[in-house]
CSV table of C-alpha atoms in Angstrom, one decimal:
chain,number,residue,atom,x,y,z
V,1,MET,CA,-16.8,-4.7,39.2
V,2,VAL,CA,-20.4,-6.0,39.8
V,3,THR,CA,-23.2,-3.4,39.8
V,4,ALA,CA,-25.8,-3.1,42.5
V,5,ALA,CA,-28.2,-4.9,40.2
V,6,ALA,CA,-26.5,-8.2,40.9
V,7,THR,CA,-28.9,-8.8,43.7
V,8,ALA,CA,-30.6,-11.6,45.5
V,9,LEU,CA,-31.4,-13.2,42.2
V,10,LEU,CA,-28.2,-15.2,42.6
V,11,GLY,CA,-29.0,-15.9,46.2
V,12,MET,CA,-31.3,-18.8,45.2
V,13,ALA,CA,-29.0,-20.1,42.5
V,14,GLY,CA,-27.7,-22.9,44.6
V,15,LEU,CA,-31.1,-24.3,45.2
V,16,ALA,CA,-32.0,-24.2,41.5
V,17,ILE,CA,-28.9,-25.9,40.2
V,18,THR,CA,-27.5,-28.1,43.0
V,19,ALA,CA,-27.0,-31.7,41.6
V,20,THR,CA,-29.9,-34.0,42.4
V,21,SER,CA,-27.7,-37.1,42.8
V,22,ALA,CA,-27.0,-38.6,46.2
V,23,GLU,CA,-24.5,-36.7,48.3
V,24,ALA,CA,-21.1,-38.4,48.5
V,25,ALA,CA,-17.9,-38.2,50.5
V,26,VAL,CA,-15.4,-35.6,49.2
V,27,GLY,CA,-12.0,-36.7,48.0
V,28,PRO,CA,-8.8,-34.6,47.7
V,29,ARG,CA,-9.1,-31.1,46.4
V,30,PRO,CA,-8.1,-30.9,42.7
V,31,ASN,CA,-5.1,-28.7,41.8
V,32,PHE,CA,-7.2,-25.7,40.8
V,33,GLN,CA,-5.7,-22.8,38.9
V,34,LEU,CA,-7.1,-19.3,38.2
V,35,PRO,CA,-9.8,-19.7,35.4
V,36,PHE,CA,-7.9,-17.3,33.1
V,37,PRO,CA,-4.9,-17.7,30.7
V,38,CYS,CA,-1.3,-17.8,32.0
V,39,ASN,CA,0.2,-14.7,33.6
V,40,GLN,CA,-3.0,-12.6,33.5
V,41,VAL,CA,-3.7,-10.7,36.7
V,42,TRP,CA,-7.3,-10.5,37.9
V,43,ASN,CA,-9.0,-8.9,40.9
V,44,GLY,CA,-11.3,-11.2,42.8
V,45,ASP,CA,-14.1,-9.7,44.9
V,46,ASN,CA,-16.1,-11.6,47.4
V,47,ASP,CA,-17.9,-9.0,49.5
V,48,ASN,CA,-19.3,-6.5,46.9
V,49,SER,CA,-22.4,-8.4,46.0
V,50,SER,CA,-25.5,-9.0,48.2
V,51,ALA,CA,-25.9,-12.3,46.3
V,52,HIS,CA,-22.8,-13.8,47.8
V,53,LYS,CA,-23.6,-16.2,50.6
V,54,ALA,CA,-20.2,-17.9,51.1
V,55,TYR,CA,-17.0,-18.0,49.2
V,56,GLU,CA,-18.1,-16.9,45.7
V,57,ILE,CA,-15.8,-14.7,43.8
V,58,ASP,CA,-16.5,-12.1,41.1
V,59,PHE,CA,-13.5,-11.5,38.8
V,60,ASN,CA,-12.6,-8.3,36.8
V,61,ARG,CA,-9.3,-6.8,35.6
V,62,GLY,CA,-10.2,-3.8,33.4
V,63,GLY,CA,-10.6,-0.3,34.5
V,64,SER,CA,-14.0,0.3,33.0
V,65,ALA,CA,-17.4,-1.4,33.2
V,66,ASP,CA,-17.1,-3.2,29.8
V,67,ALA,CA,-13.3,-3.7,29.7
V,68,ASP,CA,-13.5,-7.4,30.3
V,69,LEU,CA,-16.3,-8.3,28.0
V,70,GLY,CA,-15.3,-11.2,25.8
V,71,ASP,CA,-12.1,-12.1,27.7
V,72,THR,CA,-11.3,-15.8,27.7
V,73,VAL,CA,-12.3,-18.0,30.5
V,74,VAL,CA,-10.6,-21.4,31.0
V,75,ALA,CA,-11.1,-24.5,33.1
V,76,ALA,CA,-9.6,-24.2,36.5
V,77,ALA,CA,-9.0,-28.0,36.5
V,78,ALA,CA,-9.8,-30.9,34.2
V,79,GLY,CA,-13.2,-32.5,34.3
V,80,LYS,CA,-16.5,-33.2,32.7
V,81,VAL,CA,-19.0,-30.5,31.6
V,82,VAL,CA,-22.2,-31.3,33.4
V,83,ILE,CA,-24.0,-28.0,32.8
V,84,SER,CA,-23.7,-25.9,29.7
V,85,ALA,CA,-26.8,-23.8,29.4
V,86,HIS,CA,-28.4,-20.4,29.7
V,87,GLN,CA,-30.1,-20.5,33.1
V,88,GLY,CA,-30.9,-16.9,33.6
V,89,SER,CA,-34.7,-17.3,33.9
V,90,THR,CA,-34.0,-20.0,36.5
V,91,ASN,CA,-31.4,-18.5,38.8
V,92,GLY,CA,-29.8,-15.4,37.3
V,93,PHE,CA,-26.6,-17.1,36.4
V,94,GLY,CA,-27.1,-16.5,32.7
V,95,ASN,CA,-24.8,-18.6,30.5
V,96,LEU,CA,-23.4,-21.1,33.0
V,97,VAL,CA,-20.8,-23.8,32.7
V,98,LYS,CA,-20.4,-26.3,35.5
V,99,ILE,CA,-17.4,-28.8,35.5
V,100,ASP,CA,-17.4,-31.9,37.6
V,101,HIS,CA,-13.8,-32.7,38.6
V,102,GLY,CA,-14.5,-36.0,40.4
V,103,GLY,CA,-14.2,-36.8,44.1
V,104,GLY,CA,-17.2,-34.6,44.9
V,105,TRP,CA,-15.7,-31.3,43.6
V,106,SER,CA,-17.1,-29.0,40.9
V,107,THR,CA,-16.6,-25.5,39.6
V,108,TYR,CA,-19.2,-22.9,38.3
V,109,TYR,CA,-18.5,-20.2,35.7
V,110,ALA,CA,-21.5,-17.8,35.4
V,111,HIS,CA,-22.7,-14.8,33.3
V,112,LEU,CA,-20.6,-15.9,30.3
V,113,LYS,CA,-21.0,-14.0,27.1
V,114,VAL,CA,-20.6,-17.3,25.2
V,115,ARG,CA,-20.2,-21.0,26.2
V,116,SER,CA,-17.4,-22.8,24.3
V,117,VAL,CA,-18.0,-26.3,25.5
V,118,ALA,CA,-20.9,-28.7,25.2
V,119,LEU,CA,-22.7,-30.8,27.8
V,120,GLY,CA,-20.8,-34.0,28.4
V,121,ALA,CA,-17.4,-32.7,27.0
V,122,GLN,CA,-14.2,-33.8,28.8
V,123,VAL,CA,-12.1,-30.7,29.2
V,124,ALA,CA,-8.4,-30.2,30.2
V,125,GLN,CA,-7.1,-27.7,32.7
V,126,GLY,CA,-6.6,-24.4,30.8
V,127,GLN,CA,-9.0,-25.2,28.0
V,128,LYS,CA,-11.2,-22.4,26.9
V,129,ILE,CA,-14.8,-22.9,28.2
V,130,GLY,CA,-16.3,-19.5,27.4
V,131,GLU,CA,-15.9,-15.7,27.6
V,132,VAL,CA,-16.5,-13.1,30.3
V,133,GLY,CA,-20.0,-11.6,29.9
V,134,ASN,CA,-23.0,-10.1,31.7
V,135,THR,CA,-25.8,-12.6,30.9
V,136,SER,CA,-28.3,-13.0,33.7
V,137,LYS,CA,-32.1,-13.1,34.4
V,138,PRO,CA,-34.1,-10.8,32.1
V,139,GLY,CA,-34.2,-7.3,33.7
V,140,ASN,CA,-31.2,-8.0,35.9
V,141,ASN,CA,-28.6,-5.5,34.5
V,142,ILE,CA,-25.0,-6.4,35.6
V,143,SER,CA,-21.6,-5.3,34.3
V,144,PRO,CA,-19.4,-7.9,32.7
V,145,HIS,CA,-17.6,-10.2,35.2
V,146,LEU,CA,-16.9,-13.8,35.8
V,147,HIS,CA,-18.8,-15.3,38.8
V,148,TYR,CA,-16.8,-18.3,40.0
V,149,GLU,CA,-17.6,-20.9,42.6
V,150,VAL,CA,-16.0,-24.1,44.0
V,151,ARG,CA,-18.6,-26.5,45.4
V,152,THR,CA,-18.6,-30.0,47.0
V,153,ASN,CA,-21.5,-32.4,47.1
V,154,ASP,CA,-21.2,-33.3,50.8
V,155,SER,CA,-23.6,-30.6,52.0
V,156,SER,CA,-26.4,-28.4,50.9
V,157,TRP,CA,-26.3,-24.8,49.5
V,158,PRO,CA,-24.7,-22.5,50.6
V,159,SER,CA,-22.4,-24.5,52.9
V,160,ASN,CA,-21.3,-26.5,49.9
V,161,ILE,CA,-19.6,-23.4,48.4
V,162,LYS,CA,-16.0,-23.8,49.5
V,163,PRO,CA,-13.0,-21.5,49.7
V,164,ALA,CA,-11.2,-21.1,46.4
V,165,TYR,CA,-7.5,-22.2,46.0
V,166,PHE,CA,-5.3,-21.3,43.1
V,167,ASN,CA,-2.0,-23.0,42.5
V,168,GLY,CA,-2.3,-24.5,46.0
V,169,VAL,CA,-2.8,-21.1,47.7
V,170,LYS,CA,-6.1,-20.0,49.3
V,171,PHE,CA,-7.6,-16.9,47.8
V,172,GLY,CA,-7.1,-13.8,49.9
V,173,TYR,CA,-10.6,-13.2,51.0
V,174,PRO,CA,-12.5,-10.9,50.7
V,175,ASN,CA,-10.5,-9.2,47.9
V,176,ALA,CA,-7.2,-9.9,46.2
V,177,ASN,CA,-5.3,-9.7,42.9
V,178,VAL,CA,-4.2,-13.1,41.6
V,179,THR,CA,-1.8,-14.0,38.8
V,180,SER,CA,-2.8,-17.0,36.7
V,181,LYS,CA,-0.4,-20.0,36.6
V,182,ASN,CA,-2.9,-21.9,34.5
V,183,THR,CA,-1.1,-24.0,31.9
V,184,CYS,CA,2.0,-21.8,32.1
V,185,GLY,CA,4.0,-24.9,31.5
V,186,GLY,CA,2.3,-25.7,28.2
V,187,THR,CA,-0.5,-28.1,27.5
V,188,GLY,CA,-3.2,-28.3,30.1
V,189,ASN,CA,-3.2,-31.3,32.5
V,190,PRO,CA,-6.0,-33.7,31.5
V,191,ASN,CA,-6.2,-35.0,35.1
V,192,PRO,CA,-7.2,-32.6,37.9
V,193,TYR,CA,-5.3,-34.5,40.6
V,194,ASP,CA,-1.6,-35.1,41.3
V,195,ALA,CA,0.1,-37.5,43.6
V,196,ILE,CA,0.6,-35.1,46.5
V,197,GLU,CA,-3.0,-33.9,46.5
V,198,VAL,CA,-4.2,-37.6,46.6
V,199,CYS,CA,-1.8,-38.6,49.5
V,200,GLY,CA,-2.0,-35.3,51.4
V,201,ASP,CA,0.0,-32.5,52.8
V,202,GLY,CA,3.5,-33.5,54.1
V,203,TYR,CA,4.1,-36.2,51.5
V,204,LYS,CA,6.8,-35.9,48.8
V,205,VAL,CA,7.2,-38.1,45.7
V,206,ILE,CA,10.3,-40.3,46.0
V,207,ASP,CA,9.7,-42.6,43.1
V,208,SER,CA,7.4,-43.2,40.1
V,209,GLN,CA,6.8,-45.6,37.3
V,210,ALA,CA,4.9,-44.9,34.0
V,211,LEU,CA,2.3,-47.5,33.1
V,212,GLY,CA,2.7,-47.0,29.3
V,213,SER,CA,0.6,-44.0,28.3
V,214,ALA,CA,-2.3,-45.0,30.5
V,215,ALA,CA,-1.1,-43.8,34.0
V,216,THR,CA,1.8,-43.3,36.4
V,217,THR,CA,2.2,-45.0,39.7
V,218,TYR,CA,3.8,-42.9,42.5
V,219,LEU,CA,5.5,-43.7,45.7
V,220,LEU,CA,5.5,-40.9,48.3
V,221,TYR,CA,6.9,-40.5,51.8
V,222,ASN,CA,6.0,-38.3,54.8
V,223,GLY,CA,9.0,-37.6,56.9
V,224,THR,CA,6.9,-36.5,59.9
V,225,SER,CA,4.6,-39.5,60.1
V,226,LYS,CA,7.1,-42.0,58.6
V,227,ASN,CA,4.4,-43.2,56.3
V,228,ASN,CA,4.6,-44.2,52.7
V,229,CYS,CA,1.8,-43.7,50.3
V,230,VAL,CA,1.1,-45.0,46.8
V,231,THR,CA,-1.3,-43.7,44.2
V,232,THR,CA,-1.8,-44.4,40.4
V,233,ILE,CA,-2.8,-41.3,38.5
V,234,LYS,CA,-4.5,-41.8,35.1
V,235,SER,CA,-3.3,-40.0,32.0
V,236,ALA,CA,-5.6,-41.7,29.5
V,237,SER,CA,-9.4,-42.2,29.6
V,238,VAL,CA,-9.4,-39.5,32.2
V,239,GLY,CA,-12.9,-38.9,33.5
V,240,THR,CA,-14.1,-42.3,32.3
V,241,ALA,CA,-14.2,-45.2,34.7
V,242,SER,CA,-11.6,-47.8,33.9
V,243,ALA,CA,-9.5,-50.4,35.7
V,244,VAL,CA,-6.8,-48.9,37.9
V,245,SER,CA,-5.0,-50.1,41.0
V,246,ALA,CA,-2.3,-49.1,43.5
V,247,PHE,CA,-0.6,-51.2,46.2
V,248,LEU,CA,1.9,-50.9,49.0
V,249,GLU,CA,3.6,-53.7,50.9
V,250,VAL,CA,5.7,-52.9,53.9
V,251,GLU,CA,8.3,-55.6,54.6
V,252,GLY,CA,6.9,-58.1,57.0
V,253,ALA,CA,3.3,-56.9,56.6
V,254,ALA,CA,0.4,-57.8,54.4
V,255,ARG,CA,0.0,-56.0,51.1
V,256,LYS,CA,-2.6,-53.2,51.0
V,257,THR,CA,-4.3,-52.6,47.6
V,258,ASP,CA,-6.9,-50.2,46.2
V,259,SER,CA,-8.3,-51.4,42.9
V,260,GLY,CA,-11.4,-50.8,40.9
V,261,SER,CA,-13.0,-48.9,38.0
V,262,PHE,CA,-12.0,-45.3,38.7
V,263,GLU,CA,-12.2,-42.0,36.7
V,264,TYR,CA,-9.1,-40.3,37.9
V,265,TYR,CA,-6.8,-42.3,40.2
V,266,ALA,CA,-6.4,-45.3,42.5
V,267,GLY,CA,-5.4,-44.9,46.1
V,268,PRO,CA,-4.2,-43.5,48.3
V,269,VAL,CA,-2.8,-46.6,49.9
V,270,SER,CA,-0.7,-45.7,53.0
V,271,ALA,CA,1.2,-47.5,55.8
V,272,ALA,CA,3.8,-46.8,58.4
V,273,ALA,CA,7.2,-47.7,56.9
V,274,GLY,CA,9.9,-46.1,59.1
V,275,ALA,CA,13.1,-48.2,58.9
V,276,LYS,CA,11.4,-50.8,56.6
V,277,CYS,CA,11.7,-51.7,53.0
V,278,VAL,CA,8.6,-51.5,50.8
V,279,LYS,CA,7.2,-53.0,47.6
V,280,TRP,CA,4.9,-50.8,45.7
V,281,GLY,CA,3.2,-50.5,42.3
V,282,GLY,CA,0.0,-50.4,40.4
V,283,SER,CA,-1.8,-51.1,37.2
V,284,ALA,CA,-3.9,-49.3,34.5
V,285,GLY,CA,-5.7,-51.5,32.0
V,286,SER,CA,-3.2,-54.1,30.7
V,287,SER,CA,-0.1,-52.3,32.0
V,288,SER,CA,1.2,-53.0,35.5
V,289,TYR,CA,4.3,-52.5,37.7
V,290,GLU,CA,5.6,-54.2,40.9
V,291,SER,CA,8.8,-53.0,42.5
V,292,PRO,CA,11.4,-55.1,44.4
V,293,LEU,CA,11.8,-54.5,48.1
V,294,GLU,CA,13.5,-51.0,48.1
V,295,HIS,CA,13.6,-47.6,49.7
V,296,CYS,CA,14.6,-49.1,53.0
V,297,GLY,CA,14.7,-47.0,56.1
């Protein structure tokens, strides 16, 4: 429900607010959810604004121009707030929140009536970050809506605006109604990644081991490629670099390890393991786990 006044002011937004840090390789896509509370149904519109240059989405759900004003907006995935400011005079985004989800992924929430999170805050998936509004550049009169974008840092604007996925399903461009599954299971996930996203499509979790309250190490298997994969997903100090590792050792082969100071996870470590036993495990801080040779064949 964006009025015609939402014009090319937004068209230069990417140039004005693209991160100035060096571009980096993009990791697995986080488990993004709709940026609204559980079970709410919102209509997403991609092609009704001349400002849209790629996969941006404008969200509304009410039947009148101001019906959504003040509705709650939540984080699509956990991460760190790297912009919380009114940027209307710069790019027409008005009150903007940008969340860095790690791995080169970020989300943008524009035109907010209010911003509920501060610069530098670590937010959980489903946490309130603002309210639907119509803030923009002075003189740019728009009806209330949420302008939402997913971006990566591996290319320049607008090619860095990527298709939106919600609950693992690509948004039905150009227009679709979407039901939110954000935090429908309770407390929001503090980590935007899970084991399957890190290891990739086709993998299934076959074992796991908690590393105290710091993290969980997962063993996965892909029945098509016959590969195993190990990753350690942090559950404490999420978004802050700390010591984490993951390893996989196929019987008769050298151990493969990924270790370092990571914000969200270690791995993925993968290897062909058809008809072979494996040792697997990982560490987070002072907690560690090493399995016996198991999961044979």
